[in-house]
PDB file of C-alpha atoms in Angstrom:
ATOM      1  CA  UNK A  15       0.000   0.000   0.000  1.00 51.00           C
ATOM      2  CA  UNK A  16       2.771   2.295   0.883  1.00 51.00           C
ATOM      3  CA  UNK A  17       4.481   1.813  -2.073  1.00 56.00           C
ATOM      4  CA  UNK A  18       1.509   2.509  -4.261  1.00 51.00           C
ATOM      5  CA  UNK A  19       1.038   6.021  -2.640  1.00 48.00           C
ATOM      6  CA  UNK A  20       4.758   6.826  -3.171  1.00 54.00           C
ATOM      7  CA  UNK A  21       4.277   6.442  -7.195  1.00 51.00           C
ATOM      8  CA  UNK A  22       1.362   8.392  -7.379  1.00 51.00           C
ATOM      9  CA  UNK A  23       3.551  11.346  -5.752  1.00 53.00           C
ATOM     10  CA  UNK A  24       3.697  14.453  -7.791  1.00 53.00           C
ATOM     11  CA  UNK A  25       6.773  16.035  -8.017  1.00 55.00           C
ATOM     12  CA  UNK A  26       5.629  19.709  -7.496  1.00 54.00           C
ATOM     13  CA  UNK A  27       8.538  22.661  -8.116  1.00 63.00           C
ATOM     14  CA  UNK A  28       7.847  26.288  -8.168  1.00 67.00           C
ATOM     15  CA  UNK A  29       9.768  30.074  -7.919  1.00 72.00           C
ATOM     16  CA  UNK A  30      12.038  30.711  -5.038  1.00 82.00           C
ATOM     17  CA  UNK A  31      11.317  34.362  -3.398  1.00 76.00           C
ATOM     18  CA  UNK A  32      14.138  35.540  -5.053  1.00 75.00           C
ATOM     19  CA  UNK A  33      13.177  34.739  -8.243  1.00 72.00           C
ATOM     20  CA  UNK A  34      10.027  36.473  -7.761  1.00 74.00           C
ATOM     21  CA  UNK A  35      11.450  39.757  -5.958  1.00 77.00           C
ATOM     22  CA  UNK A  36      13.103  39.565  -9.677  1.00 79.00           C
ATOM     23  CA  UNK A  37      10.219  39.370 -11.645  1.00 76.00           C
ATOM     24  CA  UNK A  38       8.657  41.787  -9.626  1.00 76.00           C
ATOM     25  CA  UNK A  39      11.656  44.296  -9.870  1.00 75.00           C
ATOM     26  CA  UNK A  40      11.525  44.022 -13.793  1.00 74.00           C
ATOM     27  CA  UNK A  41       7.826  44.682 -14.163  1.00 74.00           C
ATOM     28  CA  UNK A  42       8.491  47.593 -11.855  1.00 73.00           C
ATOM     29  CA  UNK A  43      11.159  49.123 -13.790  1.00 72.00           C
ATOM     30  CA  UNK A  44       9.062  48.738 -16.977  1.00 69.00           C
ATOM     31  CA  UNK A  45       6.089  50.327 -15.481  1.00 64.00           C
ATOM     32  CA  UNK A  46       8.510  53.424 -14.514  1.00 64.00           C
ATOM     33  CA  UNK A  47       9.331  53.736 -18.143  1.00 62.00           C
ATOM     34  CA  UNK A  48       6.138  53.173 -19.364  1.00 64.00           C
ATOM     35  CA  UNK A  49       3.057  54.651 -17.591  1.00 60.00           C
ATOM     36  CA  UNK A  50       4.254  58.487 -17.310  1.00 64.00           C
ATOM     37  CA  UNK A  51       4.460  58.328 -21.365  1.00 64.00           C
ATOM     38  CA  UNK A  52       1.234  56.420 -21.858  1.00 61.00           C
ATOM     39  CA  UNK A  53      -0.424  59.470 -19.152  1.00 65.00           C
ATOM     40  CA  UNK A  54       0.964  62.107 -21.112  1.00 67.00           C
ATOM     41  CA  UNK A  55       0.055  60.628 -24.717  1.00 71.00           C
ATOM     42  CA  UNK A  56      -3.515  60.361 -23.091  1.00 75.00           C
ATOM     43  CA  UNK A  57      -3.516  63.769 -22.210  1.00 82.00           C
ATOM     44  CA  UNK A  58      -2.380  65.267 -25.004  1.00 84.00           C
ATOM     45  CA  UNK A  59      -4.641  63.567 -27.312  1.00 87.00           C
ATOM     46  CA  UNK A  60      -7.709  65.103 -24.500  1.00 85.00           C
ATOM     47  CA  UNK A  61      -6.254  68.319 -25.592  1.00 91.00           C
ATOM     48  CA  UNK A  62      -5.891  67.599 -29.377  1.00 92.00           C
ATOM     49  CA  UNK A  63      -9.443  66.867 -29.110  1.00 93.00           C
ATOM     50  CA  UNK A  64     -11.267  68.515 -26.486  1.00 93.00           C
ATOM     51  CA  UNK A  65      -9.754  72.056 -27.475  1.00 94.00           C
ATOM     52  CA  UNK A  66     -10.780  72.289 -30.735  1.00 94.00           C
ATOM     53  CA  UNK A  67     -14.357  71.293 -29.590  1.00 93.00           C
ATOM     54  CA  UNK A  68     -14.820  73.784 -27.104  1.00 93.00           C
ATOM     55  CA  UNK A  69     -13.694  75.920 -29.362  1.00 94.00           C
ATOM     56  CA  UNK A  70     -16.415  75.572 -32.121  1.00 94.00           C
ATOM     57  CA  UNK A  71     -18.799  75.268 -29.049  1.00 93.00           C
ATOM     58  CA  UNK A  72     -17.426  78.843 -28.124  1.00 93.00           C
ATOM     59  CA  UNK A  73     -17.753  80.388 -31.555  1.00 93.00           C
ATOM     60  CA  UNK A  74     -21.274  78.923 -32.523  1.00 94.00           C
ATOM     61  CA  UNK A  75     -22.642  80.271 -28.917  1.00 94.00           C
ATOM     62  CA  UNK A  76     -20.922  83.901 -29.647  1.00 94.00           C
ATOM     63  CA  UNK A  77     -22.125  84.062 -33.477  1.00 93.00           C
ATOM     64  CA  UNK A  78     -25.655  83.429 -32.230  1.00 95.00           C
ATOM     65  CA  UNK A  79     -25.450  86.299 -29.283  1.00 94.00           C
ATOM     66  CA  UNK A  80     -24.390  88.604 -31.984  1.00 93.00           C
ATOM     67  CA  UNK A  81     -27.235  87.631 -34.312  1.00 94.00           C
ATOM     68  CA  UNK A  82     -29.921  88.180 -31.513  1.00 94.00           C
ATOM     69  CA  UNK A  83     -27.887  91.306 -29.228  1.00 92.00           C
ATOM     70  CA  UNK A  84     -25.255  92.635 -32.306  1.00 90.00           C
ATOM     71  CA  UNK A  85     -21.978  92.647 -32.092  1.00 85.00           C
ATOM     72  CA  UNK A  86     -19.846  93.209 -29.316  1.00 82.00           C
ATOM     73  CA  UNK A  87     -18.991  96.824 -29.364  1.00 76.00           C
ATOM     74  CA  UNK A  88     -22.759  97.262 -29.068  1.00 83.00           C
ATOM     75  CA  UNK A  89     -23.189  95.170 -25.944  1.00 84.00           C
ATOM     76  CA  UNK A  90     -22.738  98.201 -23.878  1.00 81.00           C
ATOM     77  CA  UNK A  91     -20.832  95.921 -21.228  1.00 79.00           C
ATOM     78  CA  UNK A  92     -20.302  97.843 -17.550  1.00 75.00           C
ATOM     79  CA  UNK A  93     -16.935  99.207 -16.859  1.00 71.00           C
ATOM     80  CA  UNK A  94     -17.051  97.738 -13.992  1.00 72.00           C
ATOM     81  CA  UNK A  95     -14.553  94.159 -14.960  1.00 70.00           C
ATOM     82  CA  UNK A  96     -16.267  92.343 -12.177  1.00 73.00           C
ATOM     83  CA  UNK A  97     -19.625  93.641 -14.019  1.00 78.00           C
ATOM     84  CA  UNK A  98     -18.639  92.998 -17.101  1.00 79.00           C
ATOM     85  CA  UNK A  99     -17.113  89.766 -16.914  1.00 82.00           C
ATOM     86  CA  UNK A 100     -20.579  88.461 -16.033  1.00 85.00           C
ATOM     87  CA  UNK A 101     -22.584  90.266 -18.282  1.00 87.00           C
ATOM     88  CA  UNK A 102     -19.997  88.888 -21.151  1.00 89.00           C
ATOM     89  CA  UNK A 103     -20.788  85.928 -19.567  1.00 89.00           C
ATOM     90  CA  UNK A 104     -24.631  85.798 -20.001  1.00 90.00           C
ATOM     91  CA  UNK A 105     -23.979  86.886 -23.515  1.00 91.00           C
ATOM     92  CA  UNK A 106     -22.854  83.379 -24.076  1.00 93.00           C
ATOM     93  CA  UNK A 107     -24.882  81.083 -21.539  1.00 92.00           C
ATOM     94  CA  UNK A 108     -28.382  81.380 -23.571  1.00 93.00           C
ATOM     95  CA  UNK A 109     -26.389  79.542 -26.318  1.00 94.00           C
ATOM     96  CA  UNK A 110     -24.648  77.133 -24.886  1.00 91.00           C
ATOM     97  CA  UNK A 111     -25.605  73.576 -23.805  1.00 85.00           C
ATOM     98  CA  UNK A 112     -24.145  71.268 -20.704  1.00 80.00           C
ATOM     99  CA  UNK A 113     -22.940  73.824 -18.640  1.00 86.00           C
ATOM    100  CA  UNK A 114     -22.724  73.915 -14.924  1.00 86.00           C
ATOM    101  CA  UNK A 115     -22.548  77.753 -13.339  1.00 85.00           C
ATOM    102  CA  UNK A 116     -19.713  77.165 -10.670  1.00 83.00           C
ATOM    103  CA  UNK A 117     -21.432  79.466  -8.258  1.00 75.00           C
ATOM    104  CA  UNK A 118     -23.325  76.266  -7.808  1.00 65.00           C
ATOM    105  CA  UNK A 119     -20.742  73.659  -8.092  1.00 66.00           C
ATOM    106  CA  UNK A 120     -17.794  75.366  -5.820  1.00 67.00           C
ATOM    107  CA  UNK A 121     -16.344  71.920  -5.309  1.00 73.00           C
ATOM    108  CA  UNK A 122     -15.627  71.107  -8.649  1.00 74.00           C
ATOM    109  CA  UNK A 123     -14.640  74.508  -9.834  1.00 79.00           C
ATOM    110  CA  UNK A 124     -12.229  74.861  -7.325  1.00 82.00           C
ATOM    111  CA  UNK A 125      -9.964  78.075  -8.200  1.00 84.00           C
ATOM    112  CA  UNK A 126      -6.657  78.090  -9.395  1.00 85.00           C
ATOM    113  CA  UNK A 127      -4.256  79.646  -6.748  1.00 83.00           C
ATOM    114  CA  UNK A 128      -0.871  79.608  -8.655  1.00 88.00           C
ATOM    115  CA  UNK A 129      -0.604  79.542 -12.481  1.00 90.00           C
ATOM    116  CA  UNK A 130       2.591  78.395 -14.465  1.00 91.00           C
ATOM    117  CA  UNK A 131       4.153  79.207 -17.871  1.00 89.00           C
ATOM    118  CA  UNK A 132       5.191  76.658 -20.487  1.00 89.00           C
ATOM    119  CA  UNK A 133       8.454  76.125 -18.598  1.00 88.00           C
ATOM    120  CA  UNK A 134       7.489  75.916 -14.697  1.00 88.00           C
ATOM    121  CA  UNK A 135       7.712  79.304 -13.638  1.00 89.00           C
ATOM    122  CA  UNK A 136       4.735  80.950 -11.466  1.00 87.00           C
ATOM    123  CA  UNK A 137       3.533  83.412 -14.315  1.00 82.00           C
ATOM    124  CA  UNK A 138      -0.267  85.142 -12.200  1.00 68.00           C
ATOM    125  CA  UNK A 139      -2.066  84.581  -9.094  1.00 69.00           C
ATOM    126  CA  UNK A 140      -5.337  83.098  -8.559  1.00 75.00           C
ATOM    127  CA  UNK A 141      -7.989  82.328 -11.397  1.00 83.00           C
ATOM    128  CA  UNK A 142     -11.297  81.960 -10.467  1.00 84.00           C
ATOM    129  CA  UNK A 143     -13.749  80.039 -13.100  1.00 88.00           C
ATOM    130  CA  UNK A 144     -17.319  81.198 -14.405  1.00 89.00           C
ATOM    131  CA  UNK A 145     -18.719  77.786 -15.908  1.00 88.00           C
ATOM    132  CA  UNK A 146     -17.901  74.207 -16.008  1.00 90.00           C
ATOM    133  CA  UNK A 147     -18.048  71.672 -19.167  1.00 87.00           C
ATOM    134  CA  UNK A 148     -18.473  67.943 -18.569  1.00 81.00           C
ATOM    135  CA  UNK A 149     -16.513  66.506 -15.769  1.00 78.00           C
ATOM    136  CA  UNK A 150     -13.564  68.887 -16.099  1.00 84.00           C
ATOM    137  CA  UNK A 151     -13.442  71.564 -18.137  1.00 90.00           C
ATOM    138  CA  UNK A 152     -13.767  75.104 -16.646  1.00 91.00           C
ATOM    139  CA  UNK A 153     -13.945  78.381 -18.264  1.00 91.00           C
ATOM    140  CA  UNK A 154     -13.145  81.491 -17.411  1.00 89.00           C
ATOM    141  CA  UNK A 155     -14.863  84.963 -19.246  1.00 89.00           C
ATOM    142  CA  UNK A 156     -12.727  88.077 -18.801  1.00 83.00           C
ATOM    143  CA  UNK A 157     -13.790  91.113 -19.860  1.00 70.00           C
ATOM    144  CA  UNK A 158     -10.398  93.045 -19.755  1.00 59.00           C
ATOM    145  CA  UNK A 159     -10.842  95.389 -22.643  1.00 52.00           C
ATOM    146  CA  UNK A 160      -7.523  95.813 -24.440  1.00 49.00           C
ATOM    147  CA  UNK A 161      -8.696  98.384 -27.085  1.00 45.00           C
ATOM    148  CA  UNK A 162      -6.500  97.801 -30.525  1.00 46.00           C
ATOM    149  CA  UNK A 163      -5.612 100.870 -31.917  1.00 45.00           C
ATOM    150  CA  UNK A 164      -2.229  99.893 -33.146  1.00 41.00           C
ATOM    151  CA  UNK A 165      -1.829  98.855 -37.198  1.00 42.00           C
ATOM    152  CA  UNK A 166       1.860  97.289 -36.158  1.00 46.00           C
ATOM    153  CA  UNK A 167       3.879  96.914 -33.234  1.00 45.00           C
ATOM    154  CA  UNK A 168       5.653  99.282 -34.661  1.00 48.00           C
ATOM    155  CA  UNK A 169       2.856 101.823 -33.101  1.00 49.00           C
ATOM    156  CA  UNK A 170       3.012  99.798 -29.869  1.00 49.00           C
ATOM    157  CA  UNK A 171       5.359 102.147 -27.637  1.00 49.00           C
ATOM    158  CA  UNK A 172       6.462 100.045 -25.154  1.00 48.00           C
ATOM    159  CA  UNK A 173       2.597  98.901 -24.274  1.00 47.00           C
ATOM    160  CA  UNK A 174       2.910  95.103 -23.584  1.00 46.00           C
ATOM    161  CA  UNK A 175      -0.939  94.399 -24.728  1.00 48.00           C
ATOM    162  CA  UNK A 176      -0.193  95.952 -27.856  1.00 51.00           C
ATOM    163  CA  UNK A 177       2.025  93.423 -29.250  1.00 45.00           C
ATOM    164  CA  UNK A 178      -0.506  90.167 -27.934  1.00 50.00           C
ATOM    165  CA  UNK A 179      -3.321  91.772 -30.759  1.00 51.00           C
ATOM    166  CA  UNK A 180      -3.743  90.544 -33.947  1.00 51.00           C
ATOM    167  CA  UNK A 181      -3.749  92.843 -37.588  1.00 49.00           C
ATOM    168  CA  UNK A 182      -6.461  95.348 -36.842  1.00 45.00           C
ATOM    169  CA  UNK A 183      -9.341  96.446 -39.151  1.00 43.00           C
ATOM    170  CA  UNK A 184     -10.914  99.746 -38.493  1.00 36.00           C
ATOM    171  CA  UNK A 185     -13.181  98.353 -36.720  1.00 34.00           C
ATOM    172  CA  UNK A 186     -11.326  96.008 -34.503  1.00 42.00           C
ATOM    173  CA  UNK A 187     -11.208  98.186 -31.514  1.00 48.00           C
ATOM    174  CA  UNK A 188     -11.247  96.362 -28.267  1.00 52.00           C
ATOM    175  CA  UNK A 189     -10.667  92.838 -27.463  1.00 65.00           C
ATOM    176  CA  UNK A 190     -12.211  90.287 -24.673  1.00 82.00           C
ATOM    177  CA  UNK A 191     -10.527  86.869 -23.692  1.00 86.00           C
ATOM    178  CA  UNK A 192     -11.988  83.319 -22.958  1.00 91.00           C
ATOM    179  CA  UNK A 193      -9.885  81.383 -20.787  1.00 91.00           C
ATOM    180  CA  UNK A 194     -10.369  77.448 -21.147  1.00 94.00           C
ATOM    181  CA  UNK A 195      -8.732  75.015 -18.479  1.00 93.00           C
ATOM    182  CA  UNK A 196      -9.321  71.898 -20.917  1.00 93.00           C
ATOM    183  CA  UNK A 197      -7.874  69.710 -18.608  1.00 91.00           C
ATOM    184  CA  UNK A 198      -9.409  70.456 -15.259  1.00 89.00           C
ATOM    185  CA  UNK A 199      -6.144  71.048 -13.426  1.00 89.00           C
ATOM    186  CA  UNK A 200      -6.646  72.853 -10.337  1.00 88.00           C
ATOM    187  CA  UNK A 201      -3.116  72.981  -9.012  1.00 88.00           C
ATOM    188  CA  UNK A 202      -0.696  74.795 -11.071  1.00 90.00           C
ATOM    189  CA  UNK A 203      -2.113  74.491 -14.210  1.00 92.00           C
ATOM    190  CA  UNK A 204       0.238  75.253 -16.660  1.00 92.00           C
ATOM    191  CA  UNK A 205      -0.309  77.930 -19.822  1.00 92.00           C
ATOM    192  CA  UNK A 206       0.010  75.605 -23.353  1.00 92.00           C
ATOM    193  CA  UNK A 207      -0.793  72.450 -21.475  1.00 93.00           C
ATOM    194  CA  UNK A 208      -4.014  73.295 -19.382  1.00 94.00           C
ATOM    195  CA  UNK A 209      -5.024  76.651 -19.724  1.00 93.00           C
ATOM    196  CA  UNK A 210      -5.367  78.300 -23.278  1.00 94.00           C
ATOM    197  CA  UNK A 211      -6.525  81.859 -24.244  1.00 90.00           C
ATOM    198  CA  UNK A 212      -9.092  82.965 -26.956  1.00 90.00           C
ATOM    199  CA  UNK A 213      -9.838  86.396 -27.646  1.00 84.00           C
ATOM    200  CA  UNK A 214     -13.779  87.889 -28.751  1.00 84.00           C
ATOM    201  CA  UNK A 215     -13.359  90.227 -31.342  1.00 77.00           C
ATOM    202  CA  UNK A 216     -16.199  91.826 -33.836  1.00 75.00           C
ATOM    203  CA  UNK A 217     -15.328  89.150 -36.143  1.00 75.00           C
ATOM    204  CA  UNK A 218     -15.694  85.693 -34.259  1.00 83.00           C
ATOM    205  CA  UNK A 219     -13.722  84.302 -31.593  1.00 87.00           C
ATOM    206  CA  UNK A 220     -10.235  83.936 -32.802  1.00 84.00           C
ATOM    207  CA  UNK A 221      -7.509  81.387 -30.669  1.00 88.00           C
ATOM    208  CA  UNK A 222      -4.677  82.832 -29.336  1.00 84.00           C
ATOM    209  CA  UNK A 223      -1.581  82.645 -31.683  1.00 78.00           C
ATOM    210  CA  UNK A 224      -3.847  82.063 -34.716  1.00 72.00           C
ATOM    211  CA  UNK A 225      -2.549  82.814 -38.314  1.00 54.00           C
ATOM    212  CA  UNK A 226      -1.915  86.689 -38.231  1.00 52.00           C
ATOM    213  CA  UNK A 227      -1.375  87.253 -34.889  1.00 50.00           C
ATOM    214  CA  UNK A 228       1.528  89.923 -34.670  1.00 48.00           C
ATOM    215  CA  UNK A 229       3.884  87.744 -31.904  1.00 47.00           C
ATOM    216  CA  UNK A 230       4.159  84.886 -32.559  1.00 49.00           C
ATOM    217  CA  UNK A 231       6.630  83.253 -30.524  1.00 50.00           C
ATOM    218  CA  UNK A 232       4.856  82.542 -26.764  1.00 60.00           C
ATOM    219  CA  UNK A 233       4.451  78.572 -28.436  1.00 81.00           C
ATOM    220  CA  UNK A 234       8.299  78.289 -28.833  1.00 81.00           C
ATOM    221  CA  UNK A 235       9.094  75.782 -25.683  1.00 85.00           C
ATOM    222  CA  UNK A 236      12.408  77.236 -25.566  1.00 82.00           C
ATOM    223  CA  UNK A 237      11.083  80.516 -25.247  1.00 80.00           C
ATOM    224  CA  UNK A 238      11.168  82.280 -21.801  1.00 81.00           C
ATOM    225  CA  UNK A 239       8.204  84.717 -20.292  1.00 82.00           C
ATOM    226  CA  UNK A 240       8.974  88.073 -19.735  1.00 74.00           C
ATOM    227  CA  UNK A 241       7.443  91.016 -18.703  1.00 63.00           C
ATOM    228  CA  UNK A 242       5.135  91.098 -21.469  1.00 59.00           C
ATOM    229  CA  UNK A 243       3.340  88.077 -21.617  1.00 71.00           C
ATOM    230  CA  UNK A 244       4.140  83.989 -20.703  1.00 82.00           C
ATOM    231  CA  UNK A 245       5.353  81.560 -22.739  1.00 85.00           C
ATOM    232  CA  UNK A 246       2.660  78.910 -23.554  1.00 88.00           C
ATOM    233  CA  UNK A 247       0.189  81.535 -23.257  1.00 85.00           C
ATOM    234  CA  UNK A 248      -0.758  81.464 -27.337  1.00 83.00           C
ATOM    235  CA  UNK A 249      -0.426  78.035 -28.055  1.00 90.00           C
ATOM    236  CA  UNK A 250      -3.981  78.018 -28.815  1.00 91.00           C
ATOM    237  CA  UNK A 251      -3.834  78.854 -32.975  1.00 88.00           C
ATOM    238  CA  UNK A 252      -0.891  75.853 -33.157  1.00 89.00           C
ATOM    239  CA  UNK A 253      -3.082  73.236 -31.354  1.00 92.00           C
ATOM    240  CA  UNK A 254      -6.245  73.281 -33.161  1.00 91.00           C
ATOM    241  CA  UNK A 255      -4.301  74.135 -36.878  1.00 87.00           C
ATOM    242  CA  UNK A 256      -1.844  71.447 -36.320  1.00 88.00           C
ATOM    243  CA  UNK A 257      -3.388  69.358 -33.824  1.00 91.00           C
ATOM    244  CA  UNK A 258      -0.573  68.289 -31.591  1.00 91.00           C
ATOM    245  CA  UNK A 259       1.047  69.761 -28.796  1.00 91.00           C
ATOM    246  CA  UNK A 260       4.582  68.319 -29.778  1.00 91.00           C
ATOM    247  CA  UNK A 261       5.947  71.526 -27.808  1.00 91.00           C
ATOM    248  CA  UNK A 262       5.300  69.805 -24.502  1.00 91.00           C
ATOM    249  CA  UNK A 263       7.693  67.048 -25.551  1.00 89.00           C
ATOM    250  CA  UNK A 264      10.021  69.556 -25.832  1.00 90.00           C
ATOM    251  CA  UNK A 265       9.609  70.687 -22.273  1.00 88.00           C
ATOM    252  CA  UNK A 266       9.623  67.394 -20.897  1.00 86.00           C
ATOM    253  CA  UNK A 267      13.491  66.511 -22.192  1.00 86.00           C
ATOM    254  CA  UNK A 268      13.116  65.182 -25.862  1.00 87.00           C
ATOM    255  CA  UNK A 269      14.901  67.768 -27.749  1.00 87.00           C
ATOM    256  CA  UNK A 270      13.931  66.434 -30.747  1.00 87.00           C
ATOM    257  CA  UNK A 271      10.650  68.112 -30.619  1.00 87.00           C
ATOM    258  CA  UNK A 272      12.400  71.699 -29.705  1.00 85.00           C
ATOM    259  CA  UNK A 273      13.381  72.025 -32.967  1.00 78.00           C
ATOM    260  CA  UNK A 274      10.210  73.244 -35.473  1.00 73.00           C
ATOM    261  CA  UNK A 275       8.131  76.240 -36.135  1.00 72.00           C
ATOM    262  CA  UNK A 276       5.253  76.285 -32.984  1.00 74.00           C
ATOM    263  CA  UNK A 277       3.362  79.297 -35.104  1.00 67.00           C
ATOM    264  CA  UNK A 278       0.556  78.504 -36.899  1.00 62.00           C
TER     265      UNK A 278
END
């Protein structure tokens, strides 16, 4: 009997521990390499997409204000910018679809206390948002008024919102901005990768950095802010023309990517 048990004995072998502290040490290493690239493909290609989106959604809402209330010189908006950045605001709202006012969703429109430029470097202070899209994009209406009475930044003088306008047409005279946080990022949300700029002009809403623009280098990674205005700031017009943000590979260490014209 014994010896009938003994031959139907399986001879079981398996790892050792330190075989499988290996195995666990590769995988490790390979998710290090891996997963920050495979998080920062997946966000650009949110931005790639979700900017040009909220774009159109942006520039179908104002086209339809201006059909019912004119256009925007005739909005009579208060001088007040507190004011007026709300009544810009409700300009747009009627228009717009699957919107959430963040007066009544403080939690997830949580403001922005510090603000960074394409490179790292605290560029404002705080940011607070009007409106929230989806699950995480928050806007921002600013009525600041820059009035465009420059033909060239030749005219400019030494005024540092002068050389952020576009070409101007007589009737060009004064320019509103739309900030979009396309990502959601609350903490240090970063100009070019986050936060993007468009600007509300008699003719249509027109991204920042978009074909005419008269400076066009704030989308050059290698380019540092300065008093003037911050680098990633008008990255805008180079997203949604050539939809990629290959500039942020730039910043990240691949220097491959820093070499290429970022205007559109």
């Amino acid at each position: 009997m014994i010896n009938i048990l003994n031959k139907c004995k399986v001879n079981h072998t398996g790892f050792t521990l330190a075989e499988v502290l290996i195995t666990l040490g590769i995988i490790g290493v390979v998710a290090a390499m891996t997963i920050p690239t495979l998080i920062n493909n997946y966000k650009e290609k949110v931005i790639v997409n979700k900017l040009p989106e909220i774009y159109s959604i942006l520039d179908q809402a104002y086209k339809m204000s201006v059909e019912d209330n004119g256009p925007i010189s005739d909005w009579n908006l208060p001088t007040n910018v507190d004011e007026s950045r709300y009544d810009l605001m409700n300009h747009f709202l009627p228009y717009m679809k699957s919107y959430l006012a963040c007066d009544h969703v403080k939690t997830r429109c949580k403001e922005s206390q510090i603000i960074v430029d394409l490179q790292g470097k605290v560029t404002t202070g705080s940011l607070k948002y009007n409106i929230i899209m989806g699950n995480t994009t928050k806007i921002t209406f600013d009525s600041n008024g820059y009035y465009s009475n420059y033909l060239s930044t030749a005219d400019c003088n030494g005024d540092a919102a002068c050389y952020l306008l576009p070409p101007h047409e007589e009737y060009m005279r004064q320019v509103h901005t739309i900030m979009v946080n396309v990502t959601g990022k609350t903490n240090k949300p970063r100009w070019g990768e986050d936060l993007f700029l468009f600007a509300i002009l008699d003719r249509g809403i027109i991204p920042f950095g978009d074909v005419g623009w008269q400076k066009k280098s704030d989308c050059n990674p290698e380019r540092k802010s300065n008093s003037g205005w911050w680098s990633g700031a008008t990255c805008a017009g180079y997203v949604i023309k050539y939809k990629n943000v290959n500039y942020l590979r730039c910043v990240r260490g691949n220097k491959k990517y820093c070499i290429g014209n970022y205007n559109p």
